[in-house]
Coordinates of C-alpha atoms in Angstrom, one line a residue:
M1 CA 4.8 -37.8 -22.7
C2 CA 4.3 -37.1 -19.4
A3 CA 5.7 -39.7 -16.4
A4 CA 2.1 -39.2 -14.9
D5 CA -1.3 -38.7 -16.9
P6 CA -2.4 -35.1 -15.7
Q7 CA -5.5 -35.3 -17.8
E8 CA -7.8 -36.2 -14.7
D9 CA -6.8 -33.3 -12.6
I10 CA -6.9 -31.1 -15.2
Q11 CA -10.5 -31.7 -16.1
S12 CA -11.3 -31.6 -12.5
R13 CA -9.4 -28.0 -12.0
V14 CA -11.4 -26.9 -15.0
R15 CA -14.9 -28.0 -13.6
Q16 CA -13.9 -26.3 -10.1
L17 CA -13.0 -23.2 -11.7
Q18 CA -16.1 -23.1 -14.2
D19 CA -18.6 -23.4 -11.0
R20 CA -16.6 -20.3 -9.8
F21 CA -16.8 -18.6 -13.0
H22 CA -20.5 -19.5 -13.0
S23 CA -21.3 -18.2 -9.8
G24 CA -19.5 -15.0 -9.9
F25 CA -20.7 -14.4 -13.0
L26 CA -24.4 -14.3 -12.5
E27 CA -23.6 -12.7 -9.1
A28 CA -22.2 -9.6 -11.0
V29 CA -25.4 -9.5 -13.2
S30 CA -28.2 -10.1 -10.8
T31 CA -28.7 -6.5 -9.7
T32 CA -29.7 -6.1 -13.1
A33 CA -31.7 -8.8 -14.4
P34 CA -33.0 -12.2 -13.2
T35 CA -29.9 -14.5 -13.6
S36 CA -31.9 -17.2 -15.6
Q37 CA -31.5 -14.8 -18.4
F38 CA -27.8 -15.3 -18.6
E39 CA -27.6 -19.0 -17.9
Q40 CA -27.0 -19.8 -21.5
T41 CA -24.5 -16.8 -21.7
V42 CA -22.2 -17.8 -19.0
R43 CA -22.1 -21.1 -20.6
Q44 CA -21.2 -19.8 -23.8
R45 CA -18.3 -17.6 -22.6
Y46 CA -16.5 -20.0 -20.5
A47 CA -16.5 -22.7 -23.5
V48 CA -14.9 -20.0 -25.5
A49 CA -12.6 -19.3 -22.9
L50 CA -11.5 -23.0 -22.3
S51 CA -11.2 -23.6 -26.2
L52 CA -8.7 -20.5 -26.3
Y53 CA -7.1 -22.0 -23.0
Y54 CA -6.5 -25.9 -24.4
R55 CA -4.9 -23.8 -27.8
V56 CA -2.8 -21.8 -26.0
M57 CA -1.5 -24.7 -23.6
E58 CA -0.6 -26.7 -26.6
S59 CA 1.1 -24.0 -28.4
M60 CA 3.6 -23.4 -25.2
L61 CA 4.2 -26.9 -24.5
K62 CA 5.3 -27.4 -28.0
S63 CA 7.3 -24.4 -27.9
E64 CA 9.1 -25.6 -24.4
E65 CA 9.7 -28.9 -26.0
E66 CA 11.7 -27.3 -29.2
R67 CA 13.4 -25.1 -26.1
L68 CA 14.4 -27.8 -23.5
S69 CA 14.2 -30.9 -26.0
T70 CA 12.1 -32.5 -24.1
S71 CA 8.4 -33.8 -24.0
D72 CA 7.7 -34.6 -20.2
F73 CA 6.1 -31.7 -18.5
T74 CA 4.6 -33.5 -15.7
S75 CA 5.3 -30.9 -13.3
L76 CA 4.4 -27.9 -15.0
L77 CA 1.3 -29.4 -16.1
S78 CA 0.5 -30.7 -12.0
S79 CA 1.2 -26.7 -11.1
D80 CA -2.4 -25.4 -10.0
A81 CA -0.7 -21.8 -10.2
F82 CA -0.1 -22.5 -13.9
H83 CA -3.3 -24.0 -15.0
T84 CA -5.8 -21.0 -12.7
A85 CA -3.4 -18.4 -14.5
L86 CA -3.6 -19.4 -18.0
L87 CA -7.4 -20.2 -17.5
A88 CA -7.8 -16.8 -15.9
C89 CA -6.3 -15.1 -19.4
S90 CA -8.2 -17.0 -21.7
V91 CA -11.4 -15.8 -19.6
E92 CA -10.2 -11.9 -19.4
V93 CA -9.3 -12.3 -23.5
V94 CA -12.8 -13.5 -23.8
L95 CA -14.6 -11.0 -22.1
A96 CA -12.4 -8.1 -23.6
V97 CA -13.3 -9.3 -27.0
Y98 CA -17.0 -9.3 -26.3
R99 CA -16.9 -5.8 -25.1
S100 CA -14.7 -4.5 -27.5
A101 CA -17.0 -6.1 -30.3
S102 CA -20.3 -4.5 -29.1
G103 CA -19.3 -2.0 -26.8
K104 CA -21.3 -3.5 -24.2
L105 CA -21.4 -6.5 -22.3
L106 CA -24.4 -8.7 -22.6
A107 CA -26.2 -5.7 -24.1
R108 CA -25.8 -4.3 -20.6
D109 CA -23.1 -1.9 -19.7
L110 CA -21.5 -4.4 -17.3
A111 CA -17.8 -2.8 -18.0
T112 CA -17.4 -2.1 -14.2
E113 CA -18.4 -5.4 -12.9
F114 CA -16.4 -7.1 -15.1
S115 CA -13.1 -5.3 -15.8
F116 CA -10.1 -6.4 -14.5
P117 CA -9.2 -7.8 -11.8
W118 CA -12.7 -9.2 -11.4
V119 CA -11.4 -12.8 -12.8
L120 CA -8.6 -12.6 -10.6
Q121 CA -11.4 -12.4 -7.6
V122 CA -13.4 -15.0 -9.0
F123 CA -10.3 -17.4 -9.3
N124 CA -8.9 -16.5 -6.3
L125 CA -5.8 -16.1 -7.9
S126 CA -2.7 -13.8 -7.1
P127 CA -1.8 -10.9 -9.4
F128 CA 1.8 -12.3 -9.1
N129 CA 0.9 -15.6 -10.8
F130 CA -1.5 -14.1 -13.5
V131 CA 1.3 -11.9 -14.9
K132 CA 3.7 -14.7 -15.3
V133 CA 1.7 -15.8 -17.8
L134 CA 1.0 -13.0 -19.8
E135 CA 3.9 -12.8 -21.9
S136 CA 3.7 -16.5 -23.0
F137 CA 0.2 -16.2 -23.4
I138 CA 0.5 -13.3 -26.1
K139 CA 3.6 -15.0 -27.7
A140 CA 1.8 -18.4 -27.8
E141 CA -1.7 -16.9 -29.6
P142 CA -0.6 -15.1 -32.7
Q143 CA -4.6 -14.7 -33.5
L144 CA -4.9 -12.1 -30.7
T145 CA -5.9 -8.6 -32.0
V146 CA -3.5 -5.6 -31.5
D147 CA -6.4 -4.1 -29.1
I148 CA -6.7 -7.0 -27.4
V149 CA -2.9 -7.2 -27.1
K150 CA -2.6 -4.0 -25.6
H151 CA -5.5 -4.5 -23.3
L152 CA -3.2 -7.4 -21.7
Q153 CA -0.1 -5.3 -21.6
L154 CA -2.2 -2.6 -20.0
T155 CA -3.4 -5.2 -17.6
E156 CA 0.2 -6.4 -17.1
H157 CA 1.2 -2.6 -16.1
R158 CA -1.6 -2.5 -13.5
I159 CA -0.2 -5.5 -11.9
L160 CA 3.5 -4.2 -12.1
E161 CA 2.3 -0.8 -10.8
E162 CA 0.1 -1.6 -8.0
L163 CA -1.9 -4.8 -7.7
A164 CA 1.2 -7.2 -6.8
W165 CA 2.2 -4.9 -4.3
H166 CA -0.7 -5.6 -1.9
K167 CA -0.1 -6.6 1.4
G168 CA -0.1 -10.7 1.2
S169 CA 1.1 -10.7 -2.4
P170 CA 3.7 -13.7 -2.7
V171 CA 6.2 -10.7 -3.9
F172 CA 6.9 -10.1 -0.3
E173 CA 7.4 -13.5 0.7
L174 CA 9.7 -14.4 -2.2
L175 CA 11.7 -11.0 -1.7
H176 CA 12.1 -12.3 2.2
Q177 CA 13.3 -15.7 0.8
S178 CA 15.4 -15.0 -2.2
V179 CA 19.0 -13.6 -2.4
L180 CA 18.5 -12.1 -5.7
L181 CA 20.3 -11.5 -8.5
T182 CA 18.3 -8.6 -10.8
P183 CA 18.8 -9.0 -14.3
T184 CA 20.5 -6.2 -16.3
R185 CA 18.8 -7.3 -19.3
P186 CA 15.3 -8.6 -19.8
H187 CA 14.9 -12.2 -19.5
Q188 CA 12.5 -14.5 -21.9
A189 CA 9.8 -15.5 -19.7
N190 CA 9.2 -19.3 -20.0
P191 CA 6.2 -21.2 -18.3
T192 CA 8.8 -23.8 -17.2
Q193 CA 11.0 -21.5 -15.5
L194 CA 8.2 -19.7 -13.9
F195 CA 6.0 -21.8 -12.4
L196 CA 8.9 -24.4 -11.7
S197 CA 12.2 -24.6 -9.6
P198 CA 14.7 -23.4 -11.9
R199 CA 18.0 -25.1 -12.2
S200 CA 20.0 -22.3 -13.5
P201 CA 23.6 -21.9 -11.9
E202 CA 22.9 -18.2 -12.3
L203 CA 19.8 -18.3 -9.5
R204 CA 20.8 -18.7 -6.1
T205 CA 17.4 -20.0 -4.8
S206 CA 14.1 -21.5 -6.6
S207 CA 12.4 -18.3 -6.3
S208 CA 15.0 -16.2 -8.2
Y209 CA 13.8 -16.5 -11.3
P210 CA 10.3 -15.6 -11.8
L211 CA 11.0 -12.7 -8.9
A212 CA 14.2 -11.2 -11.2
L213 CA 11.8 -11.1 -14.1
F214 CA 9.1 -9.4 -12.0
L215 CA 11.2 -6.5 -10.6
G216 CA 13.1 -6.2 -14.1
K217 CA 9.5 -5.7 -15.6
V218 CA 8.6 -3.4 -12.9
S219 CA 12.0 -1.2 -13.2
R220 CA 11.4 -1.0 -17.1
L221 CA 8.0 0.1 -16.4
A222 CA 9.2 2.8 -13.7
H223 CA 12.2 3.9 -15.6
S224 CA 10.0 4.7 -18.8
R225 CA 7.6 6.8 -16.5
M226 CA 10.4 8.5 -14.8
L227 CA 11.7 9.7 -17.8
Q228 CA 8.3 10.8 -19.4
L229 CA 8.3 13.0 -16.2
C230 CA 11.7 14.2 -16.5
R231 CA 11.4 15.2 -19.7
Y232 CA 8.2 17.5 -18.9
L233 CA 10.1 18.9 -16.3
D234 CA 12.8 19.6 -18.2
I235 CA 15.1 17.7 -15.9
S236 CA 19.0 17.4 -17.4
A237 CA 20.6 13.8 -18.1
D238 CA 23.0 13.6 -15.4
V239 CA 20.2 14.0 -12.6
Q240 CA 17.8 11.8 -14.2
Q241 CA 20.4 9.1 -13.9
K242 CA 20.9 9.7 -10.1
I243 CA 16.9 9.9 -10.0
W244 CA 16.5 6.3 -11.4
A245 CA 19.4 5.1 -9.1
C246 CA 17.2 6.4 -6.2
L247 CA 14.2 4.7 -7.9
E248 CA 15.9 1.5 -8.2
H249 CA 17.4 1.1 -4.8
V250 CA 13.9 1.2 -3.7
I251 CA 12.3 -1.2 -6.2
N252 CA 15.3 -3.6 -5.2
H253 CA 15.9 -3.0 -1.7
R254 CA 13.3 -1.2 0.0
S255 CA 10.3 -2.5 -1.6
E256 CA 8.4 -2.6 2.1
L257 CA 7.7 1.3 0.9
L258 CA 5.6 0.1 -2.0
M259 CA 3.2 -2.0 -0.1
D260 CA -0.3 -1.0 -0.3
R261 CA 1.0 1.9 -2.5
H262 CA 1.3 2.9 -6.3
L263 CA 4.5 2.7 -8.1
D264 CA 3.9 6.4 -9.6
Q265 CA 3.9 7.4 -5.9
I266 CA 7.4 6.3 -5.4
I267 CA 8.9 8.0 -8.9
M268 CA 7.4 11.2 -8.0
C269 CA 9.1 11.3 -4.6
C270 CA 12.5 10.3 -6.2
I271 CA 12.1 12.9 -8.4
Y272 CA 11.4 15.7 -6.0
A273 CA 14.0 14.3 -3.5
I274 CA 17.1 14.3 -5.8
C275 CA 16.1 17.7 -7.7
K276 CA 15.6 18.8 -4.0
I277 CA 19.9 18.1 -3.3
L278 CA 21.1 18.8 -6.9
L279 CA 19.4 21.4 -8.2
E280 CA 19.6 25.7 -7.4
K281 CA 16.2 26.0 -9.1
E282 CA 13.7 23.8 -6.8
V283 CA 11.1 21.7 -8.7
K284 CA 8.1 22.2 -6.8
F285 CA 6.0 19.1 -5.8
K286 CA 3.0 20.6 -7.3
S287 CA 4.6 20.9 -10.5
I288 CA 5.7 17.4 -10.5
V289 CA 2.0 16.4 -9.7
A290 CA 0.6 18.9 -12.5
V291 CA 3.1 17.0 -15.0
Y292 CA 1.9 13.6 -13.5
R293 CA -1.4 14.6 -14.3
R294 CA -0.8 14.6 -18.0
M295 CA -0.1 11.2 -18.5
P296 CA -2.6 8.9 -19.6
H297 CA -2.7 6.2 -17.2
A298 CA -2.9 9.2 -14.2
T299 CA -5.5 9.1 -11.5
Q300 CA -5.9 11.5 -8.6
E301 CA -6.0 8.7 -5.9
V302 CA -2.4 8.0 -7.0
Y303 CA -1.3 11.8 -5.5
K304 CA -4.4 12.3 -3.1
N305 CA -4.9 9.2 -1.1
V306 CA -1.4 7.7 -0.3
L307 CA -1.0 5.2 2.6
L308 CA 0.9 6.5 5.4
S309 CA 0.2 3.7 8.0
D310 CA -2.4 0.9 9.0
S311 CA -5.6 2.3 6.8
K312 CA -4.7 6.0 7.5
T313 CA -4.3 7.8 4.0
D314 CA -3.2 11.2 3.0
S315 CA -1.9 13.3 0.3
I316 CA 1.6 12.2 -1.2
I317 CA 3.4 15.3 0.4
T318 CA 2.6 14.0 3.6
F319 CA 3.5 10.6 2.6
Y320 CA 6.7 12.0 1.3
N321 CA 7.5 13.9 4.6
Q322 CA 6.2 11.6 7.0
V323 CA 7.0 8.0 5.7
F324 CA 9.4 8.1 2.3
M325 CA 12.1 10.9 3.7
Q326 CA 12.3 9.1 7.1
L327 CA 13.2 5.8 5.3
L328 CA 15.3 7.1 2.9
K329 CA 17.2 10.4 3.9
A330 CA 20.6 8.8 4.3
H331 CA 20.7 7.2 1.1
I332 CA 19.4 10.1 -0.9
L333 CA 22.3 12.4 0.8
Q334 CA 24.6 10.0 -0.5
Y335 CA 23.8 11.4 -3.9
Y336 CA 24.4 14.8 -2.7
S337 CA 27.8 13.6 -1.3
A338 CA 28.8 12.3 -4.7
S339 CA 27.4 15.1 -7.0
S340 CA 30.0 17.5 -8.4
S341 CA 27.6 20.5 -7.8
R342 CA 28.7 20.8 -4.3
T343 CA 28.5 24.5 -4.5
V344 CA 25.3 24.7 -5.8
S345 CA 23.8 22.6 -3.1
L346 CA 25.4 24.7 -0.3
A347 CA 23.9 27.6 -1.8
I348 CA 20.6 26.0 -1.0
L349 CA 21.3 25.0 2.4
G350 CA 22.5 28.7 3.0
S351 CA 25.4 30.5 4.1
K352 CA 25.4 29.4 7.8
Y353 CA 25.8 25.9 6.9
A354 CA 28.2 26.4 4.0
Y355 CA 30.6 28.3 6.4
A356 CA 29.9 25.1 8.9
L357 CA 31.2 23.1 6.0
I358 CA 34.1 25.2 5.4
Q359 CA 35.1 24.9 9.2
K360 CA 35.0 21.5 9.0
Q361 CA 37.7 21.1 6.7
I362 CA 40.0 23.8 8.7
F363 CA 39.5 21.9 12.0
H364 CA 40.0 18.3 10.2
S365 CA 42.4 17.7 13.1
Y366 CA 39.9 18.1 15.7
G367 CA 37.9 15.3 16.1
Y368 CA 35.0 16.9 18.4
W369 CA 34.8 19.6 15.5
I370 CA 34.4 17.2 12.9
F371 CA 31.7 15.3 14.9
Y372 CA 29.7 18.7 15.9
I373 CA 29.9 20.4 12.4
H374 CA 29.1 16.8 10.6
K375 CA 26.0 16.5 12.7
L376 CA 25.0 20.3 12.2
F377 CA 25.5 19.8 8.3
I378 CA 23.5 16.7 8.4
K379 CA 20.2 17.9 10.3
S380 CA 20.4 21.1 8.0
A381 CA 20.5 18.8 5.1
Y382 CA 17.6 16.7 6.2
S383 CA 15.2 19.4 6.7
V384 CA 16.1 21.0 3.4
L385 CA 14.7 17.7 2.0
M386 CA 11.4 18.0 3.5
V387 CA 8.7 19.6 1.7
T388 CA 7.5 22.6 3.1
T389 CA 5.0 23.7 0.4
S390 CA 2.9 22.1 -1.7

């Protein structure tokens, strides 16, 4: 029993979103046929989605009632983001079901027009808010087919790898506001905690829970893809650990590198950088890209068009040299300093700089020499980290 009846607000929001869906749907099909032919279809699709929306919401509330031992969900049911995300997910499921059932949508091949993230654009919903409801949606609707669950999981991956990192995303505002405690284990996604201010003593700000859960999912996806690439490249487990440490550092502490970029771009850059300083035999960037192209989700846009600054784009190698390495070179050299394979890395640097480092040890009591040779060594290491060929 809610303290305030949210029914009127819910119905009003449902009508507003119906208007958006109706106009957006008809606009999408207007180039193929008169919109009058689709009036009944668009109403039917929305009605099915609305039925799913109410059913899933009821299931979610029952689950939350059992978990929290309360039936007052006034705050949650007053959240515009929660309702919009839940209805958007229902619409996405309905569109995917009709698409898979017939191979075409509305007897016309409109898959491109209605493919995700079309529903987010129509409902003016951020990918971050959409992904917050996905896990709970799947748990609350056991009748979803395996194919639809897989579709929603792939949709989640698209958000985690790219869509949620667009400039203006709530993710960056939350990162700015929060003192984050990144979970070492997956948290269970609960609507009440994701769309409201949590009271858990483990969270230092009201935004920490959804942000920590989101970054945890990003990290797990990144780790899985990194492992796939490393196996194909035959990179040893100890080097993999350092690649992962670098990648995790970017996700949690240098997330500006992900703005308007793709997670896979960062993964490939981390692999190249760490291998460059730790392995005697160089792992070429073109080899990393070649292996990446074998992955089922790979697209050439990821390595051919990477944002440099403003709207300027170039290849992933140019991004690595001009942006990635400029921001992370000091951090990456820490893995070199901690490496047990120090002599191997010195061989990469060349005899001149290996000798300089030996001299640093000999003249350890002379501050000037220490400073001079340290600068020489670091300058050399920076140049080694750069990509000179593809």
